[in-house]
């Protein structure tokens, strides 16, 4: 079992170094040696010994990944009664090993889903916005989202209440962390920890806002989904209808869509790195399609837009191509 990292779709949502494992020390501080074959072995010693034997050939990372895979296969065969690691531990290790290839761009909340606060809001309006969105932190912008002036914490707003000073949100702002989309999540996690920050903004090469990352998003890449009492129930992103069509949330990843309906992206669409069904429909139309607009894909799938506004595609209905006649 693996704990899959969650990609957030709604906000308010140092690199590890491989060092040699030290020899276990004896109580006197000298390296310990077990000469008695019947002496008890510390839990995990056999695992470390196996790591040591494999490191010379493949490296520590490869060795750990191979051992986790072997343990998973043994569990499937029903032969893992004496496994050094239980299923949950193996899942966590597997997720940690994948972190090297995960960047801020992979876990960020996309720009279209960022909820931010205008610097012109009054104190009551600012508190109402944070209460409505169930967020404790929020970016603050001046004229538009790309003009970020800082980040505000709800406790600073509450502390301001009851004072005789005229409210000015700019006096409460904290400097946000700005990062590139390519930053590895391990580096980002380290920076946020060092600076005691829970929120970072992802910017593109021109300084525009690409997305937002919270500390919760980063932790969830390791331990899986963390839900609290404010989280909305998980939405159903694809649902089959009695007539064989599918109602699909535009946020559904293309990979999950293809897993359900079969491979459909063309080579050009794969090179364009389309990530969601909404992105696919947008590419088909060449614009944000209006509600009711119908589009046909080269695969034969027919998309009808059920819900959209001037900026977003929200929901589509997909009709698969008719089945070929029986021979």
PDB file of C-alpha atoms in Angstrom:
ATOM      1  CA  UNK A   1       0.000   0.000   0.000  1.00  0.00           C
ATOM      2  CA  UNK A   2       1.245   3.465  -0.828  1.00  0.00           C
ATOM      3  CA  UNK A   3       0.049   6.706   0.649  1.00  0.00           C
ATOM      4  CA  UNK A   4      -0.450   8.879  -2.429  1.00  0.00           C
ATOM      5  CA  UNK A   5       0.439  12.550  -2.198  1.00  0.00           C
ATOM      6  CA  UNK A   6      -2.564  14.804  -2.560  1.00  0.00           C
ATOM      7  CA  UNK A   7      -2.566  17.665  -5.032  1.00  0.00           C
ATOM      8  CA  UNK A   8      -4.506  20.511  -3.515  1.00  0.00           C
ATOM      9  CA  UNK A   9      -7.146  22.131  -5.633  1.00  0.00           C
ATOM     10  CA  UNK A  10      -8.337  24.672  -3.121  1.00  0.00           C
ATOM     11  CA  UNK A  11      -6.273  26.839  -0.759  1.00  0.00           C
ATOM     12  CA  UNK A  12      -7.001  28.019   2.747  1.00  0.00           C
ATOM     13  CA  UNK A  13      -4.246  24.792   1.020  1.00  0.00           C
ATOM     14  CA  UNK A  14      17.661  21.644   2.409  1.00  0.00           C
ATOM     15  CA  UNK A  15      17.829  18.673   0.555  1.00  0.00           C
ATOM     16  CA  UNK A  16      18.303  15.422   2.420  1.00  0.00           C
ATOM     17  CA  UNK A  17      21.904  14.237   2.288  1.00  0.00           C
ATOM     18  CA  UNK A  18      22.776  10.570   2.087  1.00  0.00           C
ATOM     19  CA  UNK A  19      25.332   9.960   4.846  1.00  0.00           C
ATOM     20  CA  UNK A  20      26.892   6.633   5.822  1.00  0.00           C
ATOM     21  CA  UNK A  21      25.031   4.936   8.639  1.00  0.00           C
ATOM     22  CA  UNK A  22      27.248   4.978  11.769  1.00  0.00           C
ATOM     23  CA  UNK A  23      28.289   1.758  13.449  1.00  0.00           C
ATOM     24  CA  UNK A  24      26.136   1.212  16.547  1.00  0.00           C
ATOM     25  CA  UNK A  25      28.071   2.280  19.624  1.00  0.00           C
ATOM     26  CA  UNK A  26      28.591   0.200  22.738  1.00  0.00           C
ATOM     27  CA  UNK A  27      27.776   1.673  26.170  1.00  0.00           C
ATOM     28  CA  UNK A  28      31.455   2.603  26.537  1.00  0.00           C
ATOM     29  CA  UNK A  29      31.375   4.479  23.253  1.00  0.00           C
ATOM     30  CA  UNK A  30      33.437   2.008  21.218  1.00  0.00           C
ATOM     31  CA  UNK A  31      32.015   0.244  18.173  1.00  0.00           C
ATOM     32  CA  UNK A  32      29.991  -2.740  19.292  1.00  0.00           C
ATOM     33  CA  UNK A  33      30.713  -6.262  18.119  1.00  0.00           C
ATOM     34  CA  UNK A  34      28.493  -9.239  18.676  1.00  0.00           C
ATOM     35  CA  UNK A  35      30.708 -12.317  18.924  1.00  0.00           C
ATOM     36  CA  UNK A  36      28.099 -14.580  20.479  1.00  0.00           C
ATOM     37  CA  UNK A  37      25.963 -16.006  17.729  1.00  0.00           C
ATOM     38  CA  UNK A  38      23.162 -16.431  20.256  1.00  0.00           C
ATOM     39  CA  UNK A  39      23.236 -12.844  21.508  1.00  0.00           C
ATOM     40  CA  UNK A  40      20.000 -10.938  20.825  1.00  0.00           C
ATOM     41  CA  UNK A  41      20.061  -8.808  17.676  1.00  0.00           C
ATOM     42  CA  UNK A  42      18.675  -5.276  17.807  1.00  0.00           C
ATOM     43  CA  UNK A  43      15.562  -4.750  15.715  1.00  0.00           C
ATOM     44  CA  UNK A  44      16.495  -3.556  12.253  1.00  0.00           C
ATOM     45  CA  UNK A  45      20.155  -4.690  12.410  1.00  0.00           C
ATOM     46  CA  UNK A  46      19.577  -7.255   9.681  1.00  0.00           C
ATOM     47  CA  UNK A  47      18.056  -4.542   7.498  1.00  0.00           C
ATOM     48  CA  UNK A  48      21.079  -2.266   7.994  1.00  0.00           C
ATOM     49  CA  UNK A  49      23.418  -5.148   7.217  1.00  0.00           C
ATOM     50  CA  UNK A  50      21.576  -5.756   3.967  1.00  0.00           C
ATOM     51  CA  UNK A  51      21.820  -2.043   3.144  1.00  0.00           C
ATOM     52  CA  UNK A  52      25.595  -2.209   3.669  1.00  0.00           C
ATOM     53  CA  UNK A  53      25.986  -5.176   1.342  1.00  0.00           C
ATOM     54  CA  UNK A  54      24.017  -3.485  -1.433  1.00  0.00           C
ATOM     55  CA  UNK A  55      25.368   0.050  -1.194  1.00  0.00           C
ATOM     56  CA  UNK A  56      28.613  -0.724  -2.967  1.00  0.00           C
ATOM     57  CA  UNK A  57      26.788  -1.872  -6.088  1.00  0.00           C
ATOM     58  CA  UNK A  58      23.749   0.376  -6.321  1.00  0.00           C
ATOM     59  CA  UNK A  59      23.909   3.095  -3.669  1.00  0.00           C
ATOM     60  CA  UNK A  60      21.857   3.572  -0.541  1.00  0.00           C
ATOM     61  CA  UNK A  61      18.782   5.077  -2.227  1.00  0.00           C
ATOM     62  CA  UNK A  62      18.468   2.204  -4.688  1.00  0.00           C
ATOM     63  CA  UNK A  63      19.016  -0.335  -1.913  1.00  0.00           C
ATOM     64  CA  UNK A  64      16.280   1.085   0.285  1.00  0.00           C
ATOM     65  CA  UNK A  65      13.842   1.266  -2.642  1.00  0.00           C
ATOM     66  CA  UNK A  66      14.629  -2.334  -3.589  1.00  0.00           C
ATOM     67  CA  UNK A  67      14.092  -3.568  -0.037  1.00  0.00           C
ATOM     68  CA  UNK A  68      10.765  -1.767   0.248  1.00  0.00           C
ATOM     69  CA  UNK A  69       9.691  -3.286  -3.062  1.00  0.00           C
ATOM     70  CA  UNK A  70      10.754  -6.756  -1.913  1.00  0.00           C
ATOM     71  CA  UNK A  71       8.795  -6.342   1.316  1.00  0.00           C
ATOM     72  CA  UNK A  72       5.711  -5.240  -0.621  1.00  0.00           C
ATOM     73  CA  UNK A  73       6.009  -8.258  -2.915  1.00  0.00           C
ATOM     74  CA  UNK A  74       6.505 -10.566   0.067  1.00  0.00           C
ATOM     75  CA  UNK A  75       3.340  -9.185   1.629  1.00  0.00           C
ATOM     76  CA  UNK A  76       1.481  -9.915  -1.576  1.00  0.00           C
ATOM     77  CA  UNK A  77       2.788 -13.484  -1.494  1.00  0.00           C
ATOM     78  CA  UNK A  78       1.871 -13.878   2.173  1.00  0.00           C
ATOM     79  CA  UNK A  79       5.515 -14.474   3.196  1.00  0.00           C
ATOM     80  CA  UNK A  80       6.209 -11.283   5.170  1.00  0.00           C
ATOM     81  CA  UNK A  81       5.472 -12.548   8.679  1.00  0.00           C
ATOM     82  CA  UNK A  82       8.896 -11.419   9.930  1.00  0.00           C
ATOM     83  CA  UNK A  83       9.122  -8.173   7.946  1.00  0.00           C
ATOM     84  CA  UNK A  84      11.292  -5.510   9.603  1.00  0.00           C
ATOM     85  CA  UNK A  85       8.901  -2.782   8.406  1.00  0.00           C
ATOM     86  CA  UNK A  86       5.130  -2.763   8.513  1.00  0.00           C
ATOM     87  CA  UNK A  87       2.995  -1.596   5.615  1.00  0.00           C
ATOM     88  CA  UNK A  88       2.601   1.958   6.880  1.00  0.00           C
ATOM     89  CA  UNK A  89       6.345   2.367   7.416  1.00  0.00           C
ATOM     90  CA  UNK A  90       7.077   1.104   3.924  1.00  0.00           C
ATOM     91  CA  UNK A  91       4.561   3.522   2.433  1.00  0.00           C
ATOM     92  CA  UNK A  92       6.183   6.465   4.221  1.00  0.00           C
ATOM     93  CA  UNK A  93       9.665   5.423   3.095  1.00  0.00           C
ATOM     94  CA  UNK A  94       8.483   5.066  -0.505  1.00  0.00           C
ATOM     95  CA  UNK A  95       6.973   8.558  -0.416  1.00  0.00           C
ATOM     96  CA  UNK A  96      10.167  10.042   1.041  1.00  0.00           C
ATOM     97  CA  UNK A  97      12.242   8.436  -1.716  1.00  0.00           C
ATOM     98  CA  UNK A  98       9.983  10.039  -4.334  1.00  0.00           C
ATOM     99  CA  UNK A  99      10.463  13.538  -2.928  1.00  0.00           C
ATOM    100  CA  UNK A 100      13.642  14.147  -4.921  1.00  0.00           C
ATOM    101  CA  UNK A 101      11.605  14.278  -8.126  1.00  0.00           C
ATOM    102  CA  UNK A 102       8.762  16.445  -6.755  1.00  0.00           C
ATOM    103  CA  UNK A 103       8.878  20.225  -7.159  1.00  0.00           C
ATOM    104  CA  UNK A 104       6.832  23.174  -5.948  1.00  0.00           C
ATOM    105  CA  UNK A 105       4.987  23.155  -9.265  1.00  0.00           C
ATOM    106  CA  UNK A 106       3.735  19.627  -8.552  1.00  0.00           C
ATOM    107  CA  UNK A 107       2.134  20.424  -5.186  1.00  0.00           C
ATOM    108  CA  UNK A 108       1.105  24.065  -5.540  1.00  0.00           C
ATOM    109  CA  UNK A 109      -2.443  25.347  -5.517  1.00  0.00           C
ATOM    110  CA  UNK A 110      -2.925  26.774  -9.032  1.00  0.00           C
ATOM    111  CA  UNK A 111      -3.272  30.519  -9.537  1.00  0.00           C
ATOM    112  CA  UNK A 112      -6.934  30.248 -10.506  1.00  0.00           C
ATOM    113  CA  UNK A 113      -7.770  28.711  -7.106  1.00  0.00           C
ATOM    114  CA  UNK A 114      -5.828  31.134  -4.902  1.00  0.00           C
ATOM    115  CA  UNK A 115      -7.953  33.171  -2.513  1.00  0.00           C
ATOM    116  CA  UNK A 116      -6.241  36.463  -1.705  1.00  0.00           C
ATOM    117  CA  UNK A 117      -7.151  39.711   0.032  1.00  0.00           C
ATOM    118  CA  UNK A 118      -7.147  43.229  -1.388  1.00  0.00           C
ATOM    119  CA  UNK A 119      -5.097  45.720   0.592  1.00  0.00           C
ATOM    120  CA  UNK A 120      -8.064  48.102   0.462  1.00  0.00           C
ATOM    121  CA  UNK A 121     -10.368  45.954   2.641  1.00  0.00           C
ATOM    122  CA  UNK A 122     -11.530  47.206   6.007  1.00  0.00           C
ATOM    123  CA  UNK A 123     -10.834  45.188   9.145  1.00  0.00           C
ATOM    124  CA  UNK A 124     -14.374  43.805   9.257  1.00  0.00           C
ATOM    125  CA  UNK A 125     -14.240  42.876   5.566  1.00  0.00           C
ATOM    126  CA  UNK A 126     -10.860  41.181   6.004  1.00  0.00           C
ATOM    127  CA  UNK A 127     -12.064  39.149   8.986  1.00  0.00           C
ATOM    128  CA  UNK A 128     -15.259  38.192   7.149  1.00  0.00           C
ATOM    129  CA  UNK A 129     -13.239  36.973   4.156  1.00  0.00           C
ATOM    130  CA  UNK A 130     -10.956  34.809   6.290  1.00  0.00           C
ATOM    131  CA  UNK A 131     -13.917  33.429   8.214  1.00  0.00           C
ATOM    132  CA  UNK A 132     -15.789  32.596   5.013  1.00  0.00           C
ATOM    133  CA  UNK A 133     -12.785  30.851   3.463  1.00  0.00           C
ATOM    134  CA  UNK A 134     -11.729  29.108   6.711  1.00  0.00           C
ATOM    135  CA  UNK A 135      -8.133  30.298   6.312  1.00  0.00           C
ATOM    136  CA  UNK A 136      -5.749  31.582   8.946  1.00  0.00           C
ATOM    137  CA  UNK A 137      -3.252  33.042   6.443  1.00  0.00           C
ATOM    138  CA  UNK A 138      -3.809  34.817   3.167  1.00  0.00           C
ATOM    139  CA  UNK A 139      -1.768  36.706   0.543  1.00  0.00           C
ATOM    140  CA  UNK A 140      -2.528  40.414   0.224  1.00  0.00           C
ATOM    141  CA  UNK A 141      -2.354  42.226  -3.128  1.00  0.00           C
ATOM    142  CA  UNK A 142      -2.597  45.856  -4.206  1.00  0.00           C
ATOM    143  CA  UNK A 143      -4.154  46.123  -7.676  1.00  0.00           C
ATOM    144  CA  UNK A 144      -3.988  42.536  -8.924  1.00  0.00           C
ATOM    145  CA  UNK A 145      -2.724  39.158  -7.779  1.00  0.00           C
ATOM    146  CA  UNK A 146       0.690  39.676  -9.386  1.00  0.00           C
ATOM    147  CA  UNK A 147       1.166  42.768  -7.193  1.00  0.00           C
ATOM    148  CA  UNK A 148       1.552  40.942  -3.860  1.00  0.00           C
ATOM    149  CA  UNK A 149       2.453  43.242  -0.968  1.00  0.00           C
ATOM    150  CA  UNK A 150       2.628  40.642   1.791  1.00  0.00           C
ATOM    151  CA  UNK A 151       0.831  37.981   3.781  1.00  0.00           C
ATOM    152  CA  UNK A 152      -1.517  38.426   6.720  1.00  0.00           C
ATOM    153  CA  UNK A 153      -2.320  36.149   9.654  1.00  0.00           C
ATOM    154  CA  UNK A 154      -5.773  36.162  11.202  1.00  0.00           C
ATOM    155  CA  UNK A 155      -4.367  36.511  14.730  1.00  0.00           C
ATOM    156  CA  UNK A 156      -2.840  39.874  13.742  1.00  0.00           C
ATOM    157  CA  UNK A 157      -6.245  41.040  12.551  1.00  0.00           C
ATOM    158  CA  UNK A 158      -7.894  39.930  15.777  1.00  0.00           C
ATOM    159  CA  UNK A 159      -5.191  41.563  17.901  1.00  0.00           C
ATOM    160  CA  UNK A 160      -5.863  44.853  16.110  1.00  0.00           C
ATOM    161  CA  UNK A 161      -9.509  44.812  17.179  1.00  0.00           C
ATOM    162  CA  UNK A 162     -10.380  47.180  19.986  1.00  0.00           C
ATOM    163  CA  UNK A 163      -7.447  49.510  19.392  1.00  0.00           C
ATOM    164  CA  UNK A 164      -7.997  53.193  18.775  1.00  0.00           C
ATOM    165  CA  UNK A 165      -5.688  53.253  15.763  1.00  0.00           C
ATOM    166  CA  UNK A 166      -7.129  53.648  12.286  1.00  0.00           C
ATOM    167  CA  UNK A 167      -6.995  50.283  10.552  1.00  0.00           C
ATOM    168  CA  UNK A 168      -4.262  49.883   7.947  1.00  0.00           C
ATOM    169  CA  UNK A 169      -3.707  46.326   6.781  1.00  0.00           C
ATOM    170  CA  UNK A 170      -0.222  47.175   5.476  1.00  0.00           C
ATOM    171  CA  UNK A 171       1.056  47.621   9.034  1.00  0.00           C
ATOM    172  CA  UNK A 172       0.172  43.973   9.760  1.00  0.00           C
ATOM    173  CA  UNK A 173       1.759  42.382   6.713  1.00  0.00           C
ATOM    174  CA  UNK A 174       4.509  39.778   6.823  1.00  0.00           C
ATOM    175  CA  UNK A 175       6.911  39.094   3.987  1.00  0.00           C
ATOM    176  CA  UNK A 176       5.979  35.936   2.074  1.00  0.00           C
ATOM    177  CA  UNK A 177       8.447  33.416   0.697  1.00  0.00           C
ATOM    178  CA  UNK A 178       8.731  33.576  -3.101  1.00  0.00           C
ATOM    179  CA  UNK A 179      10.022  30.460  -4.860  1.00  0.00           C
ATOM    180  CA  UNK A 180      10.500  29.141  -8.384  1.00  0.00           C
ATOM    181  CA  UNK A 181       8.268  26.345  -9.708  1.00  0.00           C
ATOM    182  CA  UNK A 182      11.318  24.088 -10.101  1.00  0.00           C
ATOM    183  CA  UNK A 183      12.327  24.223  -6.421  1.00  0.00           C
ATOM    184  CA  UNK A 184      12.434  20.694  -4.941  1.00  0.00           C
ATOM    185  CA  UNK A 185       9.869  20.245  -2.192  1.00  0.00           C
ATOM    186  CA  UNK A 186      12.567  19.147   0.275  1.00  0.00           C
ATOM    187  CA  UNK A 187      14.400  22.452  -0.215  1.00  0.00           C
ATOM    188  CA  UNK A 188      11.131  24.350   0.109  1.00  0.00           C
ATOM    189  CA  UNK A 189      10.184  22.501   3.285  1.00  0.00           C
ATOM    190  CA  UNK A 190      13.579  23.345   4.794  1.00  0.00           C
ATOM    191  CA  UNK A 191      13.280  27.045   3.893  1.00  0.00           C
ATOM    192  CA  UNK A 192       9.778  27.301   5.323  1.00  0.00           C
ATOM    193  CA  UNK A 193      10.927  25.597   8.509  1.00  0.00           C
ATOM    194  CA  UNK A 194      13.962  27.860   8.897  1.00  0.00           C
ATOM    195  CA  UNK A 195      11.890  31.012   8.357  1.00  0.00           C
ATOM    196  CA  UNK A 196       8.921  29.766  10.423  1.00  0.00           C
ATOM    197  CA  UNK A 197       6.559  30.235   7.475  1.00  0.00           C
ATOM    198  CA  UNK A 198       3.482  28.207   6.585  1.00  0.00           C
ATOM    199  CA  UNK A 199       2.857  29.669   3.137  1.00  0.00           C
ATOM    200  CA  UNK A 200       4.964  30.294   0.021  1.00  0.00           C
ATOM    201  CA  UNK A 201       4.112  31.833  -3.338  1.00  0.00           C
ATOM    202  CA  UNK A 202       5.331  30.245  -6.561  1.00  0.00           C
ATOM    203  CA  UNK A 203       6.389  32.805  -9.180  1.00  0.00           C
ATOM    204  CA  UNK A 204       7.213  32.442 -12.857  1.00  0.00           C
ATOM    205  CA  UNK A 205      10.218  33.843 -14.713  1.00  0.00           C
ATOM    206  CA  UNK A 206       8.455  37.181 -15.188  1.00  0.00           C
ATOM    207  CA  UNK A 207       7.554  37.598 -11.527  1.00  0.00           C
ATOM    208  CA  UNK A 208       3.900  36.667 -11.960  1.00  0.00           C
ATOM    209  CA  UNK A 209       2.124  34.461  -9.441  1.00  0.00           C
ATOM    210  CA  UNK A 210       1.886  30.850 -10.603  1.00  0.00           C
ATOM    211  CA  UNK A 211       0.525  29.249  -7.454  1.00  0.00           C
ATOM    212  CA  UNK A 212       0.632  28.899  -3.693  1.00  0.00           C
ATOM    213  CA  UNK A 213       2.103  26.194  -1.444  1.00  0.00           C
ATOM    214  CA  UNK A 214       1.229  25.599   2.205  1.00  0.00           C
ATOM    215  CA  UNK A 215       3.202  23.622   4.732  1.00  0.00           C
ATOM    216  CA  UNK A 216       0.282  21.183   4.821  1.00  0.00           C
ATOM    217  CA  UNK A 217       0.673  20.515   1.091  1.00  0.00           C
ATOM    218  CA  UNK A 218       4.337  19.618   1.629  1.00  0.00           C
ATOM    219  CA  UNK A 219       3.712  17.338   4.595  1.00  0.00           C
ATOM    220  CA  UNK A 220       0.943  15.571   2.687  1.00  0.00           C
ATOM    221  CA  UNK A 221       3.429  14.549  -0.020  1.00  0.00           C
ATOM    222  CA  UNK A 222       4.935  12.296   2.672  1.00  0.00           C
ATOM    223  CA  UNK A 223       2.096  11.193   4.941  1.00  0.00           C
ATOM    224  CA  UNK A 224      -0.910  11.514   2.636  1.00  0.00           C
ATOM    225  CA  UNK A 225      -4.090  13.506   3.066  1.00  0.00           C
ATOM    226  CA  UNK A 226      -4.462  15.451   6.311  1.00  0.00           C
ATOM    227  CA  UNK A 227      -8.077  16.398   6.926  1.00  0.00           C
ATOM    228  CA  UNK A 228      -9.478  18.584   9.657  1.00  0.00           C
ATOM    229  CA  UNK A 229     -12.914  19.716  10.728  1.00  0.00           C
ATOM    230  CA  UNK A 230     -12.872  22.578   8.218  1.00  0.00           C
ATOM    231  CA  UNK A 231     -12.056  20.500   5.145  1.00  0.00           C
ATOM    232  CA  UNK A 232     -14.846  19.972   2.675  1.00  0.00           C
ATOM    233  CA  UNK A 233     -15.756  16.366   1.814  1.00  0.00           C
ATOM    234  CA  UNK A 234     -13.747  14.991  -1.078  1.00  0.00           C
ATOM    235  CA  UNK A 235     -15.535  15.829  -4.303  1.00  0.00           C
ATOM    236  CA  UNK A 236     -16.407  13.128  -6.820  1.00  0.00           C
ATOM    237  CA  UNK A 237     -14.447  14.210  -9.894  1.00  0.00           C
ATOM    238  CA  UNK A 238     -15.916  11.730 -12.373  1.00  0.00           C
ATOM    239  CA  UNK A 239     -19.315  10.047 -12.266  1.00  0.00           C
ATOM    240  CA  UNK A 240     -20.874   7.720 -14.800  1.00  0.00           C
ATOM    241  CA  UNK A 241     -24.485   8.354 -15.800  1.00  0.00           C
ATOM    242  CA  UNK A 242     -27.091   5.705 -16.708  1.00  0.00           C
ATOM    243  CA  UNK A 243     -26.855   6.637 -20.403  1.00  0.00           C
ATOM    244  CA  UNK A 244     -23.118   5.845 -20.520  1.00  0.00           C
ATOM    245  CA  UNK A 245     -21.915   9.443 -20.444  1.00  0.00           C
ATOM    246  CA  UNK A 246     -19.672  10.832 -17.716  1.00  0.00           C
ATOM    247  CA  UNK A 247     -19.970  14.043 -15.704  1.00  0.00           C
ATOM    248  CA  UNK A 248     -16.408  15.198 -15.111  1.00  0.00           C
ATOM    249  CA  UNK A 249     -14.992  17.911 -12.866  1.00  0.00           C
ATOM    250  CA  UNK A 250     -12.595  20.020 -14.947  1.00  0.00           C
ATOM    251  CA  UNK A 251      -9.937  19.574 -12.230  1.00  0.00           C
ATOM    252  CA  UNK A 252      -9.734  15.815 -12.832  1.00  0.00           C
ATOM    253  CA  UNK A 253      -6.145  14.888 -13.769  1.00  0.00           C
ATOM    254  CA  UNK A 254      -5.862  13.638 -17.337  1.00  0.00           C
ATOM    255  CA  UNK A 255      -4.057  10.516 -16.103  1.00  0.00           C
ATOM    256  CA  UNK A 256      -7.067   9.500 -13.995  1.00  0.00           C
ATOM    257  CA  UNK A 257      -9.411  10.325 -16.867  1.00  0.00           C
ATOM    258  CA  UNK A 258      -7.441   8.071 -19.228  1.00  0.00           C
ATOM    259  CA  UNK A 259      -7.333   5.326 -16.613  1.00  0.00           C
ATOM    260  CA  UNK A 260     -11.138   5.349 -16.668  1.00  0.00           C
ATOM    261  CA  UNK A 261     -11.823   5.853 -20.387  1.00  0.00           C
ATOM    262  CA  UNK A 262      -8.624   4.726 -22.096  1.00  0.00           C
ATOM    263  CA  UNK A 263      -5.693   6.550 -23.676  1.00  0.00           C
ATOM    264  CA  UNK A 264      -6.843   9.585 -25.627  1.00  0.00           C
ATOM    265  CA  UNK A 265      -4.195  12.339 -25.667  1.00  0.00           C
ATOM    266  CA  UNK A 266      -2.425  12.929 -28.957  1.00  0.00           C
ATOM    267  CA  UNK A 267       1.361  13.261 -29.089  1.00  0.00           C
ATOM    268  CA  UNK A 268       1.026  17.043 -29.437  1.00  0.00           C
ATOM    269  CA  UNK A 269      -1.229  17.195 -26.380  1.00  0.00           C
ATOM    270  CA  UNK A 270       1.260  15.166 -24.345  1.00  0.00           C
ATOM    271  CA  UNK A 271       4.082  17.487 -25.391  1.00  0.00           C
ATOM    272  CA  UNK A 272       1.922  20.424 -24.264  1.00  0.00           C
ATOM    273  CA  UNK A 273       1.874  18.831 -20.777  1.00  0.00           C
ATOM    274  CA  UNK A 274      -1.882  19.106 -20.338  1.00  0.00           C
ATOM    275  CA  UNK A 275      -2.645  18.174 -16.730  1.00  0.00           C
ATOM    276  CA  UNK A 276      -6.424  18.343 -16.312  1.00  0.00           C
ATOM    277  CA  UNK A 277      -9.581  17.649 -18.281  1.00  0.00           C
ATOM    278  CA  UNK A 278     -10.320  21.368 -18.139  1.00  0.00           C
ATOM    279  CA  UNK A 279      -6.956  22.078 -19.741  1.00  0.00           C
ATOM    280  CA  UNK A 280      -7.722  19.567 -22.483  1.00  0.00           C
ATOM    281  CA  UNK A 281     -11.103  21.153 -23.229  1.00  0.00           C
ATOM    282  CA  UNK A 282      -9.531  24.625 -23.206  1.00  0.00           C
ATOM    283  CA  UNK A 283      -6.948  23.463 -25.761  1.00  0.00           C
ATOM    284  CA  UNK A 284      -9.654  21.931 -27.945  1.00  0.00           C
ATOM    285  CA  UNK A 285     -11.677  25.145 -27.967  1.00  0.00           C
ATOM    286  CA  UNK A 286      -8.778  27.594 -28.147  1.00  0.00           C
ATOM    287  CA  UNK A 287     -10.614  29.745 -25.593  1.00  0.00           C
ATOM    288  CA  UNK A 288     -12.659  29.389 -22.411  1.00  0.00           C
ATOM    289  CA  UNK A 289     -15.784  27.740 -23.846  1.00  0.00           C
ATOM    290  CA  UNK A 290     -19.248  28.918 -22.898  1.00  0.00           C
ATOM    291  CA  UNK A 291     -21.783  26.772 -21.091  1.00  0.00           C
ATOM    292  CA  UNK A 292     -23.429  24.402 -23.560  1.00  0.00           C
ATOM    293  CA  UNK A 293     -20.561  24.492 -26.061  1.00  0.00           C
ATOM    294  CA  UNK A 294     -19.811  21.098 -27.631  1.00  0.00           C
ATOM    295  CA  UNK A 295     -16.328  19.978 -28.684  1.00  0.00           C
ATOM    296  CA  UNK A 296     -15.169  16.746 -30.329  1.00  0.00           C
ATOM    297  CA  UNK A 297     -11.747  15.238 -29.661  1.00  0.00           C
ATOM    298  CA  UNK A 298      -9.710  13.279 -32.222  1.00  0.00           C
ATOM    299  CA  UNK A 299     -10.325  10.152 -30.128  1.00  0.00           C
ATOM    300  CA  UNK A 300     -14.059  10.450 -30.769  1.00  0.00           C
ATOM    301  CA  UNK A 301     -14.932  11.690 -27.284  1.00  0.00           C
ATOM    302  CA  UNK A 302     -17.511  14.483 -27.265  1.00  0.00           C
ATOM    303  CA  UNK A 303     -17.251  17.133 -24.534  1.00  0.00           C
ATOM    304  CA  UNK A 304     -20.214  19.337 -23.615  1.00  0.00           C
ATOM    305  CA  UNK A 305     -19.521  22.153 -21.171  1.00  0.00           C
ATOM    306  CA  UNK A 306     -21.964  22.010 -18.252  1.00  0.00           C
ATOM    307  CA  UNK A 307     -20.556  24.786 -16.092  1.00  0.00           C
ATOM    308  CA  UNK A 308     -18.131  27.603 -16.880  1.00  0.00           C
ATOM    309  CA  UNK A 309     -17.627  31.307 -16.380  1.00  0.00           C
ATOM    310  CA  UNK A 310     -15.486  33.898 -18.147  1.00  0.00           C
ATOM    311  CA  UNK A 311     -12.266  32.509 -16.647  1.00  0.00           C
ATOM    312  CA  UNK A 312     -12.830  28.865 -15.702  1.00  0.00           C
ATOM    313  CA  UNK A 313     -14.205  25.614 -17.041  1.00  0.00           C
ATOM    314  CA  UNK A 314     -15.803  23.855 -14.082  1.00  0.00           C
ATOM    315  CA  UNK A 315     -17.668  20.789 -15.317  1.00  0.00           C
ATOM    316  CA  UNK A 316     -18.121  18.885 -18.576  1.00  0.00           C
ATOM    317  CA  UNK A 317     -20.157  15.938 -19.792  1.00  0.00           C
ATOM    318  CA  UNK A 318     -18.221  13.392 -21.830  1.00  0.00           C
ATOM    319  CA  UNK A 319     -19.795  11.048 -24.347  1.00  0.00           C
ATOM    320  CA  UNK A 320     -17.550   8.137 -25.402  1.00  0.00           C
ATOM    321  CA  UNK A 321     -17.510   7.204 -29.099  1.00  0.00           C
ATOM    322  CA  UNK A 322     -19.999   4.493 -30.097  1.00  0.00           C
ATOM    323  CA  UNK A 323     -18.727   0.950 -29.786  1.00  0.00           C
ATOM    324  CA  UNK A 324     -17.678  -0.653 -33.097  1.00  0.00           C
ATOM    325  CA  UNK A 325     -20.261  -3.051 -34.548  1.00  0.00           C
ATOM    326  CA  UNK A 326     -19.832  -6.677 -33.625  1.00  0.00           C
ATOM    327  CA  UNK A 327     -18.158  -8.814 -36.267  1.00  0.00           C
TER     328      UNK A 327
END
